Backbone as JSON Lines, residues from 0, in Angstrom:
{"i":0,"aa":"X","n":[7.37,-36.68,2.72],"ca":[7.59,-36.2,4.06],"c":[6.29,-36.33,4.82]}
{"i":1,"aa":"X","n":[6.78,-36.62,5.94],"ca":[4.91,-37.01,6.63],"c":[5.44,-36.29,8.26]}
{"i":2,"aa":"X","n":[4.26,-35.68,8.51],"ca":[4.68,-34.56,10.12],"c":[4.5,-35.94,11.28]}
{"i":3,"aa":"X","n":[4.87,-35.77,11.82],"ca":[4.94,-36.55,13.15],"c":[5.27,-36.46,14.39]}
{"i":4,"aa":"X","n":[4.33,-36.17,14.97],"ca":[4.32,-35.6,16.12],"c":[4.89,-34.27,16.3]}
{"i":5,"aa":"X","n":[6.27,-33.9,17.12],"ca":[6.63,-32.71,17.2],"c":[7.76,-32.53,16.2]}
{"i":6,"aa":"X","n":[7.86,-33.4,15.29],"ca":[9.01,-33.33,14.05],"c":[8.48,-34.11,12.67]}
{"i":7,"aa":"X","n":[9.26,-33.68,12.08],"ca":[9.24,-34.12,10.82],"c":[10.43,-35.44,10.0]}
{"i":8,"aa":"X","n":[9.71,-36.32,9.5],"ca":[10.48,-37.4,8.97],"c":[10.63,-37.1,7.38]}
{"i":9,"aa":"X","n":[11.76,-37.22,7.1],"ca":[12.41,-36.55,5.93],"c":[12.26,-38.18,5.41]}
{"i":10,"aa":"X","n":[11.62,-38.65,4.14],"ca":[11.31,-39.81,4.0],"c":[12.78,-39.6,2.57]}
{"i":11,"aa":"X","n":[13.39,-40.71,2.75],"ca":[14.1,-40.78,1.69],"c":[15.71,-40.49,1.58]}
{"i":12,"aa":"X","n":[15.62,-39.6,2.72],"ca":[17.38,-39.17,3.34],"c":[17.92,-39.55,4.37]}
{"i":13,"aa":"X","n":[19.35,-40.05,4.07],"ca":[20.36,-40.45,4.81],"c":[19.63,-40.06,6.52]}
{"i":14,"aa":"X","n":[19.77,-40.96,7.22],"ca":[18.84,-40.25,8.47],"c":[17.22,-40.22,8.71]}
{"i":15,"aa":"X","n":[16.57,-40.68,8.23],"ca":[15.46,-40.04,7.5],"c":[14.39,-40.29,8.85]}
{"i":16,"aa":"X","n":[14.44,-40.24,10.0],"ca":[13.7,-40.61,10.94],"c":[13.01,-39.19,11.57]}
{"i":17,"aa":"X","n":[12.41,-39.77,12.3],"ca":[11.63,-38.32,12.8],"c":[12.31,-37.6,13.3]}
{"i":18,"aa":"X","n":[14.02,-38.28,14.19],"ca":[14.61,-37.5,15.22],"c":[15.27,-36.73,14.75]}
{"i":19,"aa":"X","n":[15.5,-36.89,13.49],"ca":[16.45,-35.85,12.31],"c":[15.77,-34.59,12.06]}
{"i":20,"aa":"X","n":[14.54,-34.65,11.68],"ca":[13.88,-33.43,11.53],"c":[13.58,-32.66,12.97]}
{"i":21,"aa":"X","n":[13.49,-33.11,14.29],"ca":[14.0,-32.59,15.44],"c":[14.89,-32.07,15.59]}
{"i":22,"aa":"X","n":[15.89,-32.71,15.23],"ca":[17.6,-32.07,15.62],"c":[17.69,-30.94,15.03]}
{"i":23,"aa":"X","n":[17.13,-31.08,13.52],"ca":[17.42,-29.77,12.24],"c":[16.72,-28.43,12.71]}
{"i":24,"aa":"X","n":[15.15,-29.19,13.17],"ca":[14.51,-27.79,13.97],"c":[14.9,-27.23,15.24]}
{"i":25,"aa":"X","n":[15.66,-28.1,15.78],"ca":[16.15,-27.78,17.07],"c":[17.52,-27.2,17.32]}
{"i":26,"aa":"X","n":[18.02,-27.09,16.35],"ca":[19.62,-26.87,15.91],"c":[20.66,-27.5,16.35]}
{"i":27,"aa":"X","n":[20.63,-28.81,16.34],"ca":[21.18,-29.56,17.07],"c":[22.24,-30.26,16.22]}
{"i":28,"aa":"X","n":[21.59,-30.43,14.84],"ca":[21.84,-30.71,13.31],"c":[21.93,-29.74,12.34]}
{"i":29,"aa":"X","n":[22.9,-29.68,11.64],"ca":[22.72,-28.85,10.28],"c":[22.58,-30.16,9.09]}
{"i":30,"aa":"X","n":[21.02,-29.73,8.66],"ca":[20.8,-30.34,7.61],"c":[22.19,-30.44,6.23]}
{"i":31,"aa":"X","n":[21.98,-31.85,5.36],"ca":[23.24,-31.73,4.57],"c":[22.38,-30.88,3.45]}
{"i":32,"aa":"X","n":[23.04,-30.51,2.26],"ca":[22.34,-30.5,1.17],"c":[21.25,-31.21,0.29]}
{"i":33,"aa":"X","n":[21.67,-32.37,0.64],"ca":[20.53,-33.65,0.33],"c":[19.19,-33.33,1.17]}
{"i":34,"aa":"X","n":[19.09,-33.25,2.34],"ca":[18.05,-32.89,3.16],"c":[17.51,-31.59,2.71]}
{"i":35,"aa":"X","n":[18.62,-30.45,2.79],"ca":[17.77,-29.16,2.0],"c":[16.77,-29.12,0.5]}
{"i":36,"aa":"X","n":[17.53,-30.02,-0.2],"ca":[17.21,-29.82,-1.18],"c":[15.69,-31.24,-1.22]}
{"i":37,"aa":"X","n":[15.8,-31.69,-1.02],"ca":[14.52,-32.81,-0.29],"c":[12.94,-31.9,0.21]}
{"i":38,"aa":"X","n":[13.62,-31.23,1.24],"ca":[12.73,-30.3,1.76],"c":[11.99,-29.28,0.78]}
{"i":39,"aa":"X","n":[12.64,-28.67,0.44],"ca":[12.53,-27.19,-0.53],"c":[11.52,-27.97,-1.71]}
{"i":40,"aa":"X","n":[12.17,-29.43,-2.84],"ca":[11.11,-30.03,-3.28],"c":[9.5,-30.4,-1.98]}
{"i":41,"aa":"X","n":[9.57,-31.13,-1.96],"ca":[8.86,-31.8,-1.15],"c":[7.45,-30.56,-0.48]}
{"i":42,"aa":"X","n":[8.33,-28.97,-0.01],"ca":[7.08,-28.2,0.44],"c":[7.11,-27.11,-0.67]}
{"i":43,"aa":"X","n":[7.68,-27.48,-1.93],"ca":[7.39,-26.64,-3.29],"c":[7.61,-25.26,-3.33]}
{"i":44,"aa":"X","n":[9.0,-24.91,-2.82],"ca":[9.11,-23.63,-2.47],"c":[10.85,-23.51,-3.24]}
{"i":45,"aa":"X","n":[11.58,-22.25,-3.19],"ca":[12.56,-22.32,-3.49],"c":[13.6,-22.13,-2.61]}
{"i":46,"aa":"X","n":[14.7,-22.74,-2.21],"ca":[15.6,-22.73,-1.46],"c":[15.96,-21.79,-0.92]}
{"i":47,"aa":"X","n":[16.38,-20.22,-1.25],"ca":[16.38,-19.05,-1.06],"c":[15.21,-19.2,0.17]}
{"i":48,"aa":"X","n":[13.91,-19.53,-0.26],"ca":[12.73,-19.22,0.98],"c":[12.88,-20.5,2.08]}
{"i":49,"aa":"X","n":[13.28,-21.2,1.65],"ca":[13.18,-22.43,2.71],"c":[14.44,-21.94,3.55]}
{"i":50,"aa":"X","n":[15.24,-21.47,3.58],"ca":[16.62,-20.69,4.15],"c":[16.22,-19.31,4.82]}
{"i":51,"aa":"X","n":[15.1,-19.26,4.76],"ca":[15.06,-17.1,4.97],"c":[15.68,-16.03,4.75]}
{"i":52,"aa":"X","n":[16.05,-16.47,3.27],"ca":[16.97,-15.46,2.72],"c":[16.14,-14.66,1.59]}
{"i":53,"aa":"X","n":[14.83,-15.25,1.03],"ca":[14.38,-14.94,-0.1],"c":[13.57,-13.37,0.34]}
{"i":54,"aa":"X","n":[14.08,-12.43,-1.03],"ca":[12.88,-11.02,-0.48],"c":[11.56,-11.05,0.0]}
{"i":55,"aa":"X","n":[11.61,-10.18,0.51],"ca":[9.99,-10.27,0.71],"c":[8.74,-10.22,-0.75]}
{"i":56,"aa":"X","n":[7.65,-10.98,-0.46],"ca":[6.67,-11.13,-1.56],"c":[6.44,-9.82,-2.41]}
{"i":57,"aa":"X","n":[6.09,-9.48,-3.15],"ca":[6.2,-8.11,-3.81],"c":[4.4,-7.38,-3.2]}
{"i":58,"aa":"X","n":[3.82,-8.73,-2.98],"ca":[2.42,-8.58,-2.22],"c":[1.98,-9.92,-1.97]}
{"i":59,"aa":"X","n":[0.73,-9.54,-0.52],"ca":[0.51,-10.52,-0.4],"c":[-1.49,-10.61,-0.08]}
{"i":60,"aa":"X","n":[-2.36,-11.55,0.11],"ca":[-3.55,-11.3,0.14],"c":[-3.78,-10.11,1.47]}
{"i":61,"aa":"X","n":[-3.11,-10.16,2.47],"ca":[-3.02,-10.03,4.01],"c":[-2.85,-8.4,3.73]}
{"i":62,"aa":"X","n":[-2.1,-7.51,2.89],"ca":[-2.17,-6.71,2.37],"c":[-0.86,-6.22,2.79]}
{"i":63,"aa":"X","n":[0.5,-6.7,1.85],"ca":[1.61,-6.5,2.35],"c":[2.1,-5.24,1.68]}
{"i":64,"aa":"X","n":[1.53,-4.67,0.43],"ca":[1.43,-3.49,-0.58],"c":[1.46,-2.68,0.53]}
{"i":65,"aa":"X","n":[1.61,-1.45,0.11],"ca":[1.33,-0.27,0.96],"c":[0.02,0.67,1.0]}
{"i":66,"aa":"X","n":[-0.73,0.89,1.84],"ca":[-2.32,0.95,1.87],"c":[-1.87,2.34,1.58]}
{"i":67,"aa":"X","n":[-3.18,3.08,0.27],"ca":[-3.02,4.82,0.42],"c":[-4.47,4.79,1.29]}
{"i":68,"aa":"X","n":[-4.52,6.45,1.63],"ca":[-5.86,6.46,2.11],"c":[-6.06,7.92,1.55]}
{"i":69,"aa":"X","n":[-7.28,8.18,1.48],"ca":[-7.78,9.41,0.75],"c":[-6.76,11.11,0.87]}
{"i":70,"aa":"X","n":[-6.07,11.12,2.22],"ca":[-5.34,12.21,2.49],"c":[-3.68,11.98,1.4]}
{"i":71,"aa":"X","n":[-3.64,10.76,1.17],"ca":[-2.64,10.47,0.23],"c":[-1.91,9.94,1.17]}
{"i":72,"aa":"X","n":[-1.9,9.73,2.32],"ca":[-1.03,8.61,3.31],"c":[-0.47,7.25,2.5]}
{"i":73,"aa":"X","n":[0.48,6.85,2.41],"ca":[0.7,5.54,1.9],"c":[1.07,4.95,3.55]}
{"i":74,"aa":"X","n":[0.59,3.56,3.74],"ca":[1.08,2.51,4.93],"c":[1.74,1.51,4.62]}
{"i":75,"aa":"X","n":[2.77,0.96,5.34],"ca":[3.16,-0.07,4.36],"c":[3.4,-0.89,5.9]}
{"i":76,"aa":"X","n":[2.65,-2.08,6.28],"ca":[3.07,-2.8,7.29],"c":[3.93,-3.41,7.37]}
{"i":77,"aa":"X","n":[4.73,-3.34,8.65],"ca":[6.0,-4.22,9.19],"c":[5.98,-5.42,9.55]}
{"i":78,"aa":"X","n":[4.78,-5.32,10.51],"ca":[4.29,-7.04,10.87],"c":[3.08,-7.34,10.49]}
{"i":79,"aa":"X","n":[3.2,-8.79,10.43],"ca":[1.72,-9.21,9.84],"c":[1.32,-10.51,10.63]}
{"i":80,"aa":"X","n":[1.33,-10.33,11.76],"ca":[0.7,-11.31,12.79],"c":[-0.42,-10.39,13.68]}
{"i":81,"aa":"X","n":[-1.29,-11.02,14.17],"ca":[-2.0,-10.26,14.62],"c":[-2.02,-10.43,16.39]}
{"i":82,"aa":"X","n":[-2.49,-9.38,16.75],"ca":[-2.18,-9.55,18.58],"c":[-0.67,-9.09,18.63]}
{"i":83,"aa":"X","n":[-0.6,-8.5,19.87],"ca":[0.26,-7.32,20.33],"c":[0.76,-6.43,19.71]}
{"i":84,"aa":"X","n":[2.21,-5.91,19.71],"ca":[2.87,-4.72,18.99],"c":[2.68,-5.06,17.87]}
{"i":85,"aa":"X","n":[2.07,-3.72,16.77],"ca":[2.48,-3.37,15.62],"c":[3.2,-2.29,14.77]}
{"i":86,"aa":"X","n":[3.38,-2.82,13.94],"ca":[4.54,-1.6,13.44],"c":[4.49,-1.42,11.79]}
{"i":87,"aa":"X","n":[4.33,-0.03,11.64],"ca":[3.63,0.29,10.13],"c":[4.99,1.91,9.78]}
{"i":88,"aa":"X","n":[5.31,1.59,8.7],"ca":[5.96,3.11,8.38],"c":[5.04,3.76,7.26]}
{"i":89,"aa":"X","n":[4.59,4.87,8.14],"ca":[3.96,6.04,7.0],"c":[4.48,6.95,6.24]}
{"i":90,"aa":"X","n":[4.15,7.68,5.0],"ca":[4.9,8.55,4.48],"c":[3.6,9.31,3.71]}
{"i":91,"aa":"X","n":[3.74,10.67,4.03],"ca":[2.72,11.52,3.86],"c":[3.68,12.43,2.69]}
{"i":92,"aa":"X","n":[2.96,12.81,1.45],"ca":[3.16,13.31,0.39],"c":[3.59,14.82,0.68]}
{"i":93,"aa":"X","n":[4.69,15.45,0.1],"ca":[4.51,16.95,0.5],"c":[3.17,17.26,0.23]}
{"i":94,"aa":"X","n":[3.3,18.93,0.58],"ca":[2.01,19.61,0.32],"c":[2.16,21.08,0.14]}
{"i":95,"aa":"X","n":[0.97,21.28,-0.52],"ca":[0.94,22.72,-1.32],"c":[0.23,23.82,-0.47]}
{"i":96,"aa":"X","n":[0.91,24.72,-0.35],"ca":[-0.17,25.63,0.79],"c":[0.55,25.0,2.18]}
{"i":97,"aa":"X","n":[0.06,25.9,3.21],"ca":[-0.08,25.8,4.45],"c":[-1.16,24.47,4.59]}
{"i":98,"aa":"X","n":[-0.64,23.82,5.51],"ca":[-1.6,22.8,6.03],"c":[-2.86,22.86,7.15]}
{"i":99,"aa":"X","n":[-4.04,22.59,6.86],"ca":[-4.9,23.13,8.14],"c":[-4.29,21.86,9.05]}
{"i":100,"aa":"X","n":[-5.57,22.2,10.25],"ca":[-4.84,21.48,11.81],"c":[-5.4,20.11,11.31]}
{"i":101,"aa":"X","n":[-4.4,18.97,11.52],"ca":[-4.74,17.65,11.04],"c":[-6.2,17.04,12.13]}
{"i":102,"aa":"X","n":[-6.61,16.3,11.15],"ca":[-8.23,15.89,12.04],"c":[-7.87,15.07,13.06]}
{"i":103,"aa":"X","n":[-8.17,14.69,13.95],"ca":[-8.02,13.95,15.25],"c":[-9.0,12.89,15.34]}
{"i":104,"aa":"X","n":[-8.29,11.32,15.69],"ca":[-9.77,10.66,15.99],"c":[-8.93,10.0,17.26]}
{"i":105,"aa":"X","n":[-9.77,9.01,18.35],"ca":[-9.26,8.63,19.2],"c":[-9.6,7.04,19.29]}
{"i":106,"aa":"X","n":[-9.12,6.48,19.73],"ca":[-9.5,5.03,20.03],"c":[-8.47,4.19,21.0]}
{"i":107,"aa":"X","n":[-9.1,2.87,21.28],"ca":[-8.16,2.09,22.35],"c":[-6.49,1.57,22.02]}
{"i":108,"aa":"X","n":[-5.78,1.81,22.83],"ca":[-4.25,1.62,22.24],"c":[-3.19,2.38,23.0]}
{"i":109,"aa":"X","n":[-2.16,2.05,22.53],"ca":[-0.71,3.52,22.75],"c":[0.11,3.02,21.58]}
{"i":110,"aa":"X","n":[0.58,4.33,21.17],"ca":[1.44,4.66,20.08],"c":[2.44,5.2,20.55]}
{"i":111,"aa":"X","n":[3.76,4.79,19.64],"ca":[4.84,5.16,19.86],"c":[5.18,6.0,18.45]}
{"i":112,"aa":"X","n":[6.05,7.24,18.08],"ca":[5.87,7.54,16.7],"c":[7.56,8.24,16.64]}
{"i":113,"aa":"X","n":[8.1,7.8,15.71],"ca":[9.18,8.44,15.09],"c":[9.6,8.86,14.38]}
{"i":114,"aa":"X","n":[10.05,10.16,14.09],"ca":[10.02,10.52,12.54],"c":[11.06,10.5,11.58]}
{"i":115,"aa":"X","n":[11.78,9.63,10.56],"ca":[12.39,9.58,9.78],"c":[12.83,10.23,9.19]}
{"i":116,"aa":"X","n":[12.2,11.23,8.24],"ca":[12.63,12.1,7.8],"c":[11.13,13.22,7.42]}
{"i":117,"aa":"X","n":[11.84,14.47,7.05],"ca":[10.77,15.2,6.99],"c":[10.23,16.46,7.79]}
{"i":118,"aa":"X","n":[9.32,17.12,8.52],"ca":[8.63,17.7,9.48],"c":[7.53,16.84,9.84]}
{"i":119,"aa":"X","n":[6.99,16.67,10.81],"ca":[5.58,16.38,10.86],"c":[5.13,16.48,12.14]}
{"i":120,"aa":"X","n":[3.59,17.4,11.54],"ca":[2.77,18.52,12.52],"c":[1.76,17.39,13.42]}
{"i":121,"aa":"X","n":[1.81,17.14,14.46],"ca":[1.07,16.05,15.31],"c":[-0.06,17.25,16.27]}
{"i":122,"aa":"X","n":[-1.11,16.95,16.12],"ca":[-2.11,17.29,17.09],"c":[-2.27,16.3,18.33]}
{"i":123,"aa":"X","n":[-2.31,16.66,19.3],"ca":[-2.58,15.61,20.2],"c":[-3.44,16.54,21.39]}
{"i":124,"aa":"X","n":[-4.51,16.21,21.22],"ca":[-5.61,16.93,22.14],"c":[-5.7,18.53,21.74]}
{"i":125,"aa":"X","n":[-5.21,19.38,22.62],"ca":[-4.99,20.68,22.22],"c":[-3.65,21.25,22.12]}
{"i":126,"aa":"X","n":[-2.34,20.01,22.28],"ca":[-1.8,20.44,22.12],"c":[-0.51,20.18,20.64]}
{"i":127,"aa":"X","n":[-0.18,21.06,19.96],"ca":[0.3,20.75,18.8],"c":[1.9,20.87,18.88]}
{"i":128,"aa":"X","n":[2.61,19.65,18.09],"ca":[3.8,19.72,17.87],"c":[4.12,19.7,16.77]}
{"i":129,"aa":"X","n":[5.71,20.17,16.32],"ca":[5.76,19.12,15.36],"c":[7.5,18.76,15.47]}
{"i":130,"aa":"X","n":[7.16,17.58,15.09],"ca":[8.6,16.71,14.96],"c":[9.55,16.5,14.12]}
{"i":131,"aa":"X","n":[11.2,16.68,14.02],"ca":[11.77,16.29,13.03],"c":[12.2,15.2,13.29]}
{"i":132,"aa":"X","n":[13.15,14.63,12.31],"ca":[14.18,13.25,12.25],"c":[14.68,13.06,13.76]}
{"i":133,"aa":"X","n":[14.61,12.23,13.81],"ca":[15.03,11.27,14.99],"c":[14.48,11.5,16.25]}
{"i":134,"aa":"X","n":[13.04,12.73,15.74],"ca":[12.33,12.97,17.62],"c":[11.22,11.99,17.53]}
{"i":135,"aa":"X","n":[10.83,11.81,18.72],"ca":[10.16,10.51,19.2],"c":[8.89,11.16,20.14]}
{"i":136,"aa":"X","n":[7.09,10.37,19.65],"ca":[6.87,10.91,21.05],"c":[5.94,9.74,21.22]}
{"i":137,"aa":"X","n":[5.42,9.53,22.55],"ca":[4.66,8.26,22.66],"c":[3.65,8.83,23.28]}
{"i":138,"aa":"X","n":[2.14,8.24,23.47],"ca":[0.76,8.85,23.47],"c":[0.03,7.77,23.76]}
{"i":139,"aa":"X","n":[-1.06,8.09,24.74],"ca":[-2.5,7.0,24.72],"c":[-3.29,7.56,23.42]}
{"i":140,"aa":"X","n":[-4.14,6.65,22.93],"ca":[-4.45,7.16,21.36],"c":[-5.88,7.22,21.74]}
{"i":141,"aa":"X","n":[-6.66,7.25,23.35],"ca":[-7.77,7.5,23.47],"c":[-7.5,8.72,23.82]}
{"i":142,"aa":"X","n":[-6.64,9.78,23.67],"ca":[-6.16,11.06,23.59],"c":[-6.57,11.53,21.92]}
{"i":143,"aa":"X","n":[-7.57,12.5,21.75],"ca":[-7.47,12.67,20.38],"c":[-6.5,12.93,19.85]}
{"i":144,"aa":"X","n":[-5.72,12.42,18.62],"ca":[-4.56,13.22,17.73],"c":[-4.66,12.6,16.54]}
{"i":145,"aa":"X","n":[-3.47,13.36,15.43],"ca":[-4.05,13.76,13.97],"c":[-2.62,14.05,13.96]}
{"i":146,"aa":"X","n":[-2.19,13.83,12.76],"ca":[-0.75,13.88,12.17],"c":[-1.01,14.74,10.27]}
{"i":147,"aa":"X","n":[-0.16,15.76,10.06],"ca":[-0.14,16.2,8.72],"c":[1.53,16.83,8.45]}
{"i":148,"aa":"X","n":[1.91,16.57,6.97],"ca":[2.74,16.88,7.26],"c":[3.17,18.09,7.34]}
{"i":149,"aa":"X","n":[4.36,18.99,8.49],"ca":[4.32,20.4,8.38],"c":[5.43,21.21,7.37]}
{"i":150,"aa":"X","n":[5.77,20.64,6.24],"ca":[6.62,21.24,5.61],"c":[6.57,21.11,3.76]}
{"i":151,"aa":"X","n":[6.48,22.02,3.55],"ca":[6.07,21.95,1.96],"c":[7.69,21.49,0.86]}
{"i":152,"aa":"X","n":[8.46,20.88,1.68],"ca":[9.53,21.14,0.83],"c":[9.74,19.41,0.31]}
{"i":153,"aa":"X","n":[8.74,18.78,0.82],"ca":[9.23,17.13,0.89],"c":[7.87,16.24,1.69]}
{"i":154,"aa":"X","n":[8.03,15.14,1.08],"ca":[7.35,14.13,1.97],"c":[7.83,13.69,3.42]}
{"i":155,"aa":"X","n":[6.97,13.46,4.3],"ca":[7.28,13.05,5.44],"c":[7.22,11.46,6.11]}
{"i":156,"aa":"X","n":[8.64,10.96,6.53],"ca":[8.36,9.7,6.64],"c":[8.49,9.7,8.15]}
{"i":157,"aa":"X","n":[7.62,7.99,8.5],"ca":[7.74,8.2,10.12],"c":[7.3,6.37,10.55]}
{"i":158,"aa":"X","n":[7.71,6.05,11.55],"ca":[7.69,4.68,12.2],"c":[6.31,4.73,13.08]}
{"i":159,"aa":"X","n":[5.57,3.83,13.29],"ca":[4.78,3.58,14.24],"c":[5.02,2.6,14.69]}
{"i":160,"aa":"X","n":[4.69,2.27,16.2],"ca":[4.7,1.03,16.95],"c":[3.19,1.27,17.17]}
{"i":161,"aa":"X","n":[2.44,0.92,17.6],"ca":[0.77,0.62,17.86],"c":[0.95,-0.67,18.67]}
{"i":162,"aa":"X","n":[0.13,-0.27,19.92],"ca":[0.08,-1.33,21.06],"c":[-2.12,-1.35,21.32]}
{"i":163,"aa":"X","n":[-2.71,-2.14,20.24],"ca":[-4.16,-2.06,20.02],"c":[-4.7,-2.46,21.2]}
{"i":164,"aa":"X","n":[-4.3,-3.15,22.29],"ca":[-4.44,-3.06,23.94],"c":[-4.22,-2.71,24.76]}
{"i":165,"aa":"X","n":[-3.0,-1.1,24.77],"ca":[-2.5,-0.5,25.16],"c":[-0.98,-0.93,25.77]}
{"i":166,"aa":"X","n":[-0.61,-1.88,24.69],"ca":[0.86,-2.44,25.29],"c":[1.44,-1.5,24.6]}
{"i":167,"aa":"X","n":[2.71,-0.82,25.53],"ca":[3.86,0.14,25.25],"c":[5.21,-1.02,25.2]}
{"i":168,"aa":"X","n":[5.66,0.15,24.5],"ca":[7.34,-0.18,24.5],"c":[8.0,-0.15,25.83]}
{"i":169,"aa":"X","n":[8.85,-0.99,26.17],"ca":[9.42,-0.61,27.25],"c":[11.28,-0.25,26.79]}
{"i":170,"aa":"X","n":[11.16,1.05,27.27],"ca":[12.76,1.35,26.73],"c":[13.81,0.79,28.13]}
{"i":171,"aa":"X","n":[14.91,0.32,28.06],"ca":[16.13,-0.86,28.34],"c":[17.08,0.32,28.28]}
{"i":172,"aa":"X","n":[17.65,0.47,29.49],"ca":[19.15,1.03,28.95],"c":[20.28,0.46,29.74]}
{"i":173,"aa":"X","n":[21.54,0.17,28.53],"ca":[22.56,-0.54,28.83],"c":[23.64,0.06,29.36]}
{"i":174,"aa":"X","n":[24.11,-0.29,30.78],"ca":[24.75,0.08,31.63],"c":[26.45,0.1,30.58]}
{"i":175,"aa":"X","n":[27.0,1.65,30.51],"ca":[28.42,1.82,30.02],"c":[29.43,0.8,30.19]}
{"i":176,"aa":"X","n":[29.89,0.06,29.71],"ca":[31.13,-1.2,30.2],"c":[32.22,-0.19,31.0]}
{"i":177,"aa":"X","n":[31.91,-1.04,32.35],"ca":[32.86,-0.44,33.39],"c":[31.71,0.08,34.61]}
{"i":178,"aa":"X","n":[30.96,0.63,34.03],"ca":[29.99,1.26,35.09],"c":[29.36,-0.1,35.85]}
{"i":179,"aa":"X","n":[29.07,0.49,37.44],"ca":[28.58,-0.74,38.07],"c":[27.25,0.12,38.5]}
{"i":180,"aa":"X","n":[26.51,-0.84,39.15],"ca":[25.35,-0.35,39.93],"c":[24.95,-0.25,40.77]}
């Protein structure tokens, strides 16, 4: 297989010109089996992955594992491109005792945060919440805040979006079928 220009020439299959590997990337074509299976050899991978069906890596160098950090936080990232929205689900270990007020640090960004399951006690400047399943709150993160979890009965899980230039979510709402405007 040799790249060419804005497509690829499938050397060896029925078709085998550059405009074929256009069409296939372009969806214009559904590759036959001969072509799949061409491909999948050819970039040494297994069919399952050449399809986007195969699980995700169990890890990867980029650090697809789930990061702990000294408070016992596990992270486990959602995306792994870098530049604009990101998105990480945390899960904070129960805890023994009452929890003191979680530490606060601040930096450039906005966060969006949701909580899955669990309690969890959010500091945000001076003022403290805390959130269950399915409450939502969004924040500039040059606002000090600090997250712990507030309930001794369970671990706490929760979604982040992180916008590291201060890009937010923009929430969309879909007009009822029937309703006009």
């Amino acid at each position: 297989m040799e790249e060419a220009g804005a497509g690829v020439r499938v050397d060896g299959c029925p078709g085998g010109a550059v405009g074929t590997g256009v069409r296939i990337e372009t969806g214009r074509r559904k590759p036959t089996l001969e072509v799949v299976l061409r491909l999948a050899k050819e970039y040494g991978v297994a069919l399952d992955e050449l399809a986007g069906t195969a699980p995700a890596p169990e890890a990867e160098p980029r650090g697809a594992a789930p990061h702990s950090f000294g408070d016992d936080k596990a992270v486990l990232p959602l995306t792994r491109y870098v530049g604009g929205l990101h998105a990480h689900k945390h899960v904070l270990p129960a805890v023994v005792g009452p929890p003191g007020r979680p530490r606060q640090v601040s930096h450039e960004g906005y966060e969006w945060l949701c909580v899955l399951y669990g309690r969890l006690w959010i500091a945000l400047g001076d003022q403290d919440l805390v959130l269950t399943a399915g409450d939502v709150v969004e924040f500039d993160t040059r606002i000090p805040h600090g997250v712990a979890n507030a309930g001794s009965t369970g671990p706490v899980e929760y979604l982040i979006m992180f916008g590291p230039q201060g890009e937010r979510l923009r929430q969309r709402a879909l007009q009822p079928p029937g309703a006009h405007r």
